[in-house]
mmCIF file of C-alpha atoms in Angstrom:
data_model
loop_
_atom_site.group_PDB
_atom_site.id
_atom_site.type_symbol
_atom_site.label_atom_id
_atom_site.label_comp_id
_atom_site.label_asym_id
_atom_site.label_seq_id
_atom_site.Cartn_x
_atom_site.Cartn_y
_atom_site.Cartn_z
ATOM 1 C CA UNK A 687 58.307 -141.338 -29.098
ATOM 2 C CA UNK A 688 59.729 -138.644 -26.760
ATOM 3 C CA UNK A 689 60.459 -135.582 -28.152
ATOM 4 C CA UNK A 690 64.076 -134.360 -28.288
ATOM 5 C CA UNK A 691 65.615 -131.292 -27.826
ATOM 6 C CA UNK A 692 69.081 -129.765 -29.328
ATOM 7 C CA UNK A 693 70.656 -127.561 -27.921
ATOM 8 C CA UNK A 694 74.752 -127.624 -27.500
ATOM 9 C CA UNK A 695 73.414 -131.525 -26.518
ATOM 10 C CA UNK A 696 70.534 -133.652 -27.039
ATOM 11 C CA UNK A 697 68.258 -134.490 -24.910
ATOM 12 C CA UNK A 698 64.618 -136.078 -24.103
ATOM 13 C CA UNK A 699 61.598 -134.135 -23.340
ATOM 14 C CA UNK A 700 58.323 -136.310 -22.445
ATOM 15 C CA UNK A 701 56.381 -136.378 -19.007
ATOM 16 C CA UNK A 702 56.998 -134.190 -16.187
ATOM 17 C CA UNK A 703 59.962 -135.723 -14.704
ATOM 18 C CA UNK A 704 62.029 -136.216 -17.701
ATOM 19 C CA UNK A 705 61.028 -132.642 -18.417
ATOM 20 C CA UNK A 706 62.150 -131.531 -14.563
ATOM 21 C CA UNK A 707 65.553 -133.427 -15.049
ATOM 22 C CA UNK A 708 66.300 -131.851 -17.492
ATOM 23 C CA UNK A 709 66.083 -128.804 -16.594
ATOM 24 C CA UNK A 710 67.876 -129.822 -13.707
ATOM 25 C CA UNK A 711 70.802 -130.732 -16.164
ATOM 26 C CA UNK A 712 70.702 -127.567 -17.985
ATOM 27 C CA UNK A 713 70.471 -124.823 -14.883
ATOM 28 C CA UNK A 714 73.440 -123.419 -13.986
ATOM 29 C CA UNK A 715 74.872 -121.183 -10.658
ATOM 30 C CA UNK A 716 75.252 -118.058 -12.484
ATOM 31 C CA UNK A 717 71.803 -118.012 -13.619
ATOM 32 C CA UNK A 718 70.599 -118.575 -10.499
ATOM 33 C CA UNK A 719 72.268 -115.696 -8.864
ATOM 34 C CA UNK A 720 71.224 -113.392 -11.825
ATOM 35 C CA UNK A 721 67.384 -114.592 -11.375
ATOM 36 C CA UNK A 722 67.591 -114.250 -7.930
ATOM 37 C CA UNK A 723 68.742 -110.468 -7.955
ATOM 38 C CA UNK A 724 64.919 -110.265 -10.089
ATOM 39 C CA UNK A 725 64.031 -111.496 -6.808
ATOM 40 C CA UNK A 726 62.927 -115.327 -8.215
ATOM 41 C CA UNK A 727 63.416 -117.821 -5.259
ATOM 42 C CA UNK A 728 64.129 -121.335 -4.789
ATOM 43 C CA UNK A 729 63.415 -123.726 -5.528
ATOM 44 C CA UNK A 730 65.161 -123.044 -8.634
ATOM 45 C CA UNK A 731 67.566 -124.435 -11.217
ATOM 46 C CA UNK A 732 68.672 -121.470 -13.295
ATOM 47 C CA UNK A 733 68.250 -122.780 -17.041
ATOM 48 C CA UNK A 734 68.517 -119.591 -19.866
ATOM 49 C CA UNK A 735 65.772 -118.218 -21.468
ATOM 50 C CA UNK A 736 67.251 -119.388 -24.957
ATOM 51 C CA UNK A 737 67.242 -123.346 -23.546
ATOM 52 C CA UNK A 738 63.796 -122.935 -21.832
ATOM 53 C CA UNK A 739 62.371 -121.420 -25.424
ATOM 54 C CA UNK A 740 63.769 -124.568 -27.120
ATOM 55 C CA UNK A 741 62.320 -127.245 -25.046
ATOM 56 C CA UNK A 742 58.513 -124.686 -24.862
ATOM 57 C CA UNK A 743 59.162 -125.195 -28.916
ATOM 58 C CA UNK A 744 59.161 -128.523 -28.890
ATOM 59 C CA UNK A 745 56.827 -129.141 -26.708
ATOM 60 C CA UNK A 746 54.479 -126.597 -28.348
ATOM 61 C CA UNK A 747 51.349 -126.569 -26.862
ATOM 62 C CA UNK A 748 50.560 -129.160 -23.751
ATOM 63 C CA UNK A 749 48.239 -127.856 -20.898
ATOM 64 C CA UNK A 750 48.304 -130.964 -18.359
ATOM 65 C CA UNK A 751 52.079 -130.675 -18.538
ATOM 66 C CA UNK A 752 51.785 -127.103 -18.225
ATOM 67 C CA UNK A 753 49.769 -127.603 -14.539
ATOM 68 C CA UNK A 754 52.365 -130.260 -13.765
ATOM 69 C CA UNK A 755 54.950 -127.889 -14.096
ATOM 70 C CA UNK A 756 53.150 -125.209 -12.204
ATOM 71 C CA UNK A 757 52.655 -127.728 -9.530
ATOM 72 C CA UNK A 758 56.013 -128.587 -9.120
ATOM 73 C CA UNK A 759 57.015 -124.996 -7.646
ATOM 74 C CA UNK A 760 60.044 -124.840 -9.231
ATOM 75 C CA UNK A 761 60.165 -120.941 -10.714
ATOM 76 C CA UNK A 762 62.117 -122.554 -14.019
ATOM 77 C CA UNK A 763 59.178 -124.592 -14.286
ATOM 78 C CA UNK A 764 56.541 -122.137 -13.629
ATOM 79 C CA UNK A 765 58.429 -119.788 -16.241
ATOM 80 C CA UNK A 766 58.472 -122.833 -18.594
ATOM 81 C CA UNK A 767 55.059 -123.959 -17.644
ATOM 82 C CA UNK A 768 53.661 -120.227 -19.022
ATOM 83 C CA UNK A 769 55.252 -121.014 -22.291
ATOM 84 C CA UNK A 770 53.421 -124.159 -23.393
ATOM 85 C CA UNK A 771 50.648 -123.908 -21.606
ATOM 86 C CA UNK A 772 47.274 -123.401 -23.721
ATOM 87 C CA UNK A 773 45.314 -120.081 -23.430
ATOM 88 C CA UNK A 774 41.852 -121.432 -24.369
ATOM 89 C CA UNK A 775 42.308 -123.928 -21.944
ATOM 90 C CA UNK A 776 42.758 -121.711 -19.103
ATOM 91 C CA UNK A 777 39.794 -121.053 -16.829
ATOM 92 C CA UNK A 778 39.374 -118.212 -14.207
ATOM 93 C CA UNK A 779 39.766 -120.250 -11.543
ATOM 94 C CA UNK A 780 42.965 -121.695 -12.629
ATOM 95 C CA UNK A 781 44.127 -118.290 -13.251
ATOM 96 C CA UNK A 782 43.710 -117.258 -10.065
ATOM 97 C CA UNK A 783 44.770 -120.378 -8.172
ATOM 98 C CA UNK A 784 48.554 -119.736 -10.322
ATOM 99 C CA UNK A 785 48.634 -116.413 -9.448
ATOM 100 C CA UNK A 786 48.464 -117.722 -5.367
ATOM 101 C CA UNK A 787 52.041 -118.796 -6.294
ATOM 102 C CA UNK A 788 53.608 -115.505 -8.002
ATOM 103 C CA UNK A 789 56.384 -114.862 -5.561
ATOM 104 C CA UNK A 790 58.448 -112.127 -8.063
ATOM 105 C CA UNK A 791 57.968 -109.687 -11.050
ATOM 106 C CA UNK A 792 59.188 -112.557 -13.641
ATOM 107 C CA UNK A 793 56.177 -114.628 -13.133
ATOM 108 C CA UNK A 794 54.047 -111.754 -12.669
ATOM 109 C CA UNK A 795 55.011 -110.166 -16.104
ATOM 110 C CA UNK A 796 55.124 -113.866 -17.482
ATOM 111 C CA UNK A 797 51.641 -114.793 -16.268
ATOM 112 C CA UNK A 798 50.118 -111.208 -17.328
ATOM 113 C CA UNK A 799 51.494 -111.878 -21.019
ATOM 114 C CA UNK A 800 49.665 -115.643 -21.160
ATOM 115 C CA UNK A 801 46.201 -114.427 -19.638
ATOM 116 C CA UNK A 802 46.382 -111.657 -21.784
ATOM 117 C CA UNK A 803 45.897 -113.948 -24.440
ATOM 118 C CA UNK A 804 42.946 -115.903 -22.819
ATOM 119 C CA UNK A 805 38.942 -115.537 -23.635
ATOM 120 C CA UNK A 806 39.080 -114.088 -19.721
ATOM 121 C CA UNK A 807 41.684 -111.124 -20.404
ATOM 122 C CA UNK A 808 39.086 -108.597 -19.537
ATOM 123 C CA UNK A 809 37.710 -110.096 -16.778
ATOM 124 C CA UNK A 810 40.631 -111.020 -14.966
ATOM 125 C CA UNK A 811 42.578 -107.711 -15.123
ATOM 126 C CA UNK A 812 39.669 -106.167 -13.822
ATOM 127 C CA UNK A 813 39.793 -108.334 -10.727
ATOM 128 C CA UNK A 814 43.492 -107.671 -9.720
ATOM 129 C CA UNK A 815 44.299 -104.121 -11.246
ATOM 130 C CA UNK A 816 42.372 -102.682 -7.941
ATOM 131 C CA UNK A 817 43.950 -105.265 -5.131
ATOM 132 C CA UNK A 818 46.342 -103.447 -2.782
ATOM 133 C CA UNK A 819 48.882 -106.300 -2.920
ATOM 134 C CA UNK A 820 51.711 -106.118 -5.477
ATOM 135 C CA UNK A 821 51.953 -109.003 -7.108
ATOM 136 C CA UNK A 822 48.036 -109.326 -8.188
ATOM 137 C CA UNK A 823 47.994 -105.800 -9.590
ATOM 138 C CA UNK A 824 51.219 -106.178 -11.541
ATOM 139 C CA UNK A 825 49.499 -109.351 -13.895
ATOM 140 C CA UNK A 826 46.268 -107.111 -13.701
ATOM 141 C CA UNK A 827 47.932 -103.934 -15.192
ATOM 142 C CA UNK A 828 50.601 -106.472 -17.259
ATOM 143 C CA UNK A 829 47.185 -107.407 -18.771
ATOM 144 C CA UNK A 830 46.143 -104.327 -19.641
ATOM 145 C CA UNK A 831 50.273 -103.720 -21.308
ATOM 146 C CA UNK A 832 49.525 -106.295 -23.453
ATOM 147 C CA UNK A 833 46.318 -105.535 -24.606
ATOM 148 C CA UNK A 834 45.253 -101.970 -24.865
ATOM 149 C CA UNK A 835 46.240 -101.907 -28.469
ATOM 150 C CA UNK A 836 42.917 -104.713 -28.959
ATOM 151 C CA UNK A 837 39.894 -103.006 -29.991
ATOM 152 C CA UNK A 838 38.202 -106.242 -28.829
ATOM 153 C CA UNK A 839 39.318 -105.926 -25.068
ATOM 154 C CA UNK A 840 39.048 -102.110 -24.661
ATOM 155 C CA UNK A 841 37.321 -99.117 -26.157
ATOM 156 C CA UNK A 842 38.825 -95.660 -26.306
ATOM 157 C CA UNK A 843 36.570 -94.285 -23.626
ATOM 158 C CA UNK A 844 37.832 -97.417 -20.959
ATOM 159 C CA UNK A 845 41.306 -96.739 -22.545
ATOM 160 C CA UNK A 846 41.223 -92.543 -21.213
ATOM 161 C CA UNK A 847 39.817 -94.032 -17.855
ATOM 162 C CA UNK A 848 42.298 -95.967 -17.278
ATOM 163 C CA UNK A 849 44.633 -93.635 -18.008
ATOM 164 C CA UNK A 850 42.929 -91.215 -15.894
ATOM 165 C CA UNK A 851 43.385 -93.882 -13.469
ATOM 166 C CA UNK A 852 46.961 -94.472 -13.673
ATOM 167 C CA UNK A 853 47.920 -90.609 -13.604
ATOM 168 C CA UNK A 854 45.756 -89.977 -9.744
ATOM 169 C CA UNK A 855 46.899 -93.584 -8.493
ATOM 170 C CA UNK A 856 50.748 -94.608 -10.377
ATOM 171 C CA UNK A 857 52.954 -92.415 -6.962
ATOM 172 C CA UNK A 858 51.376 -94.180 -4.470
ATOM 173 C CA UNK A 859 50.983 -97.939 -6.181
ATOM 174 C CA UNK A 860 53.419 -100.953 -4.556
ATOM 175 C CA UNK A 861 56.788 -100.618 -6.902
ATOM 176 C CA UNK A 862 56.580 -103.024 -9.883
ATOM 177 C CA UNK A 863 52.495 -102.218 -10.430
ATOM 178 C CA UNK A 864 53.930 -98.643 -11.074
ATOM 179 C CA UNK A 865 56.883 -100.762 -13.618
ATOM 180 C CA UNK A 866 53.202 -101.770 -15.414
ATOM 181 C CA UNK A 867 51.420 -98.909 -15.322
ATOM 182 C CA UNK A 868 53.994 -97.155 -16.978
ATOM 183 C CA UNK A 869 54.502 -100.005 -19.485
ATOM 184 C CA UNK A 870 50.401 -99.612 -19.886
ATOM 185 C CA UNK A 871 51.147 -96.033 -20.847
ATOM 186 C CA UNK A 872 52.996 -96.513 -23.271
ATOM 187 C CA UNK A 873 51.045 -99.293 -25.081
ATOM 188 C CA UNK A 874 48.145 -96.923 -24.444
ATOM 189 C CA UNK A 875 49.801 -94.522 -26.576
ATOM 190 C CA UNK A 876 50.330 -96.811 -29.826
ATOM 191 C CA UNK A 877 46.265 -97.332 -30.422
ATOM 192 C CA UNK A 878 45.440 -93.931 -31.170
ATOM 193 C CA UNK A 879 46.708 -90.515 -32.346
ATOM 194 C CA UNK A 880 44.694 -88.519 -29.901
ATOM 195 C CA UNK A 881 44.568 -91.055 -27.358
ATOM 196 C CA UNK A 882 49.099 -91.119 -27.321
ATOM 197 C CA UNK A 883 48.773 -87.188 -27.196
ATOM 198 C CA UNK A 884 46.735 -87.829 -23.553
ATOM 199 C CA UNK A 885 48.874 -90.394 -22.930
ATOM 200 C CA UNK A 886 52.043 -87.959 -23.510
ATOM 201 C CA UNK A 887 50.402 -84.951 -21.502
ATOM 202 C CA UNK A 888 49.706 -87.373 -18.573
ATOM 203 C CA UNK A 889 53.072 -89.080 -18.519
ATOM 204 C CA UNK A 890 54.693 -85.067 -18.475
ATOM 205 C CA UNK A 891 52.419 -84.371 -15.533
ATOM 206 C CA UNK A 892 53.438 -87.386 -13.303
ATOM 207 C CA UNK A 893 57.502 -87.127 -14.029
ATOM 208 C CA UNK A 894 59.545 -89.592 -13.829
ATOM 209 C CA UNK A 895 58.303 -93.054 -12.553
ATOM 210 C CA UNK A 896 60.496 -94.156 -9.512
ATOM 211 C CA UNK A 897 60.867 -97.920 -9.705
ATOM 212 C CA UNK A 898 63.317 -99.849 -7.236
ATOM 213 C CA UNK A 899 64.889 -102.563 -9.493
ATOM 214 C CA UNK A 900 67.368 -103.673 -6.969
ATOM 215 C CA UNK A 901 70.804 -105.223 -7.723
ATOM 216 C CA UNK A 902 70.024 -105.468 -12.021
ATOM 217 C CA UNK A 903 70.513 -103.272 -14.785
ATOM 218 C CA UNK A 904 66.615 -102.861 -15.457
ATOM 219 C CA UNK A 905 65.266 -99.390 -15.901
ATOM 220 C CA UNK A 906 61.631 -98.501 -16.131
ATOM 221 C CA UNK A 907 61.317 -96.821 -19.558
ATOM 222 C CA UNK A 908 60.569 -92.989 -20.361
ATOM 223 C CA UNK A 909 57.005 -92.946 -21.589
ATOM 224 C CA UNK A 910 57.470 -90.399 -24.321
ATOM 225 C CA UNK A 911 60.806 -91.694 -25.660
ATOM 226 C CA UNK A 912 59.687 -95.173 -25.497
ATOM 227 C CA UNK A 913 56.917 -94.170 -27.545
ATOM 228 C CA UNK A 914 58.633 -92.260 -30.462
ATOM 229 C CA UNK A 915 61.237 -94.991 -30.621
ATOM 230 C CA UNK A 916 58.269 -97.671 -31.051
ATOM 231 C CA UNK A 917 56.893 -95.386 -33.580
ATOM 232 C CA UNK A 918 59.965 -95.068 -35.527
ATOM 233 C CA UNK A 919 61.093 -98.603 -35.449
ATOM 234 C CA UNK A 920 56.980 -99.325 -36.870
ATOM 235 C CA UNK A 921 57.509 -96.954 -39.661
ATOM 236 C CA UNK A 922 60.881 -98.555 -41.137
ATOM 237 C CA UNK A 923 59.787 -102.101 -40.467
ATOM 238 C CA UNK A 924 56.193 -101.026 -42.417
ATOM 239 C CA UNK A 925 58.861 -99.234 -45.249
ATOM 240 C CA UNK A 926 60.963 -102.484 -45.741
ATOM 241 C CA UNK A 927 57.758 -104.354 -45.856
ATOM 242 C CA UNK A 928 56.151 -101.763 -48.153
ATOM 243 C CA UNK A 929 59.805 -102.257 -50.345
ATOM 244 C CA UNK A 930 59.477 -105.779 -50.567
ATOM 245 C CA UNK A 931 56.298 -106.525 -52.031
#
């Protein structure tokens, strides 16, 4: 039975082209203007996140599709393809044979978030976090964002090197692996007490990170303010959770 999607209309979700159609159907002009000043390029149909989260939820979890979709070289796809494709099913080699086609920050963040959560996390930041090219050490370092909190990825001691790391390398980086460096920081600074008061010191040191975010709204955050405001929001959520039980 093909699988059906509802969204302000119903429609069909299935094999590859029924899934490309659609999206087709559901992109629209303004979208594509706003995803292209986040410098995503065509070919590209401009569907919202909010549509592209419903059909990933019905679909759930479907690898083939997923390299279909990555095949196709459409960016919604690719974006879409990210979202139901299956982390233990990922190998190195297919890791690094997507990242060959990350053109933009969006599928660099979005492909750092899903090989964060593969068995090869580790092994494949550690690969692109040192290549000079932008896109490559964005998903290395967007790894590293999305994982330094995990005992089971880093220890403390790799945790301060990287951090040492970041503070002698972040002013001279290509402009969005600074955006994840900076986002590193501040996950950096959520695992451990002593660890976020290095993490704070450093972040004073180096200033202000200068990111160019072109014609958006974007801003790279403040490490220290980002960090208390995490903080703060953890406390009242573990309060109301505390209240409730």
């Amino acid at each position: 039975m093909p699988r059906t999607v509802r969204n302000h209309q119903s429609f069909e979700v299935s094999g590859l082209s029924q899934v490309l159609a659609q999206l087709e159907e559901q992109g629209t002009s303004q979208n594509r203007k706003i995803y292209g000043r986040h410098g995503a390029a065509e070919p590209m149909f401009g569907v919202s996140y909010a549509v592209l989260n419903k059909i990933a939820k019905e679909i759930k979890t479907d690898h083939e599709l997923a390299e279909q979709l990555w095949d196709s070289g459409n960016h919604d796809a690719r974006v879409l393809a990210l979202k139901v494709a299956d982390p233990s099913s990922m190998t190195v080699p297919q890791a690094r044979c997507w990242l060959e086609g990350v053109d933009n920050y969006i599928l660099a963040e979005a492909l750092g978030g899903f090989c964060a959560r593969t068995p090869h996390a580790r092994a494949l930041s550690d690969s692109w976090r040192d290549v000079p090219a932008e896109w490559p050490a964005s998903v290395g370092w967007s790894i590293v964002a999305c994982t330094a909190e995990d005992a089971d990825v880093w220890s403390l001691p790799e945790l301060y090197d990287l951090l040492s790391r970041i503070e002698a390398e972040i002013a001279r980086r290509p402009n969005r692996v600074r955006h994840e460096m900076n986002g590193a920081m501040i996950v950096m600074a959520l695992r451990d007490t002593e660890l976020r008061s290095a993490v704070l010191a450093a972040a004073e040191r180096i200033g202000p990170v200068q990111v160019d975010h072109g014609q958006t709204g974007c801003k790279t955050p403040e490490v220290s303010d980002y960090v208390q405001r995490t903080l703060a929001h953890r406390a009242r959520r573990a309060e109301r959770a505390e209240t409730a039980s």
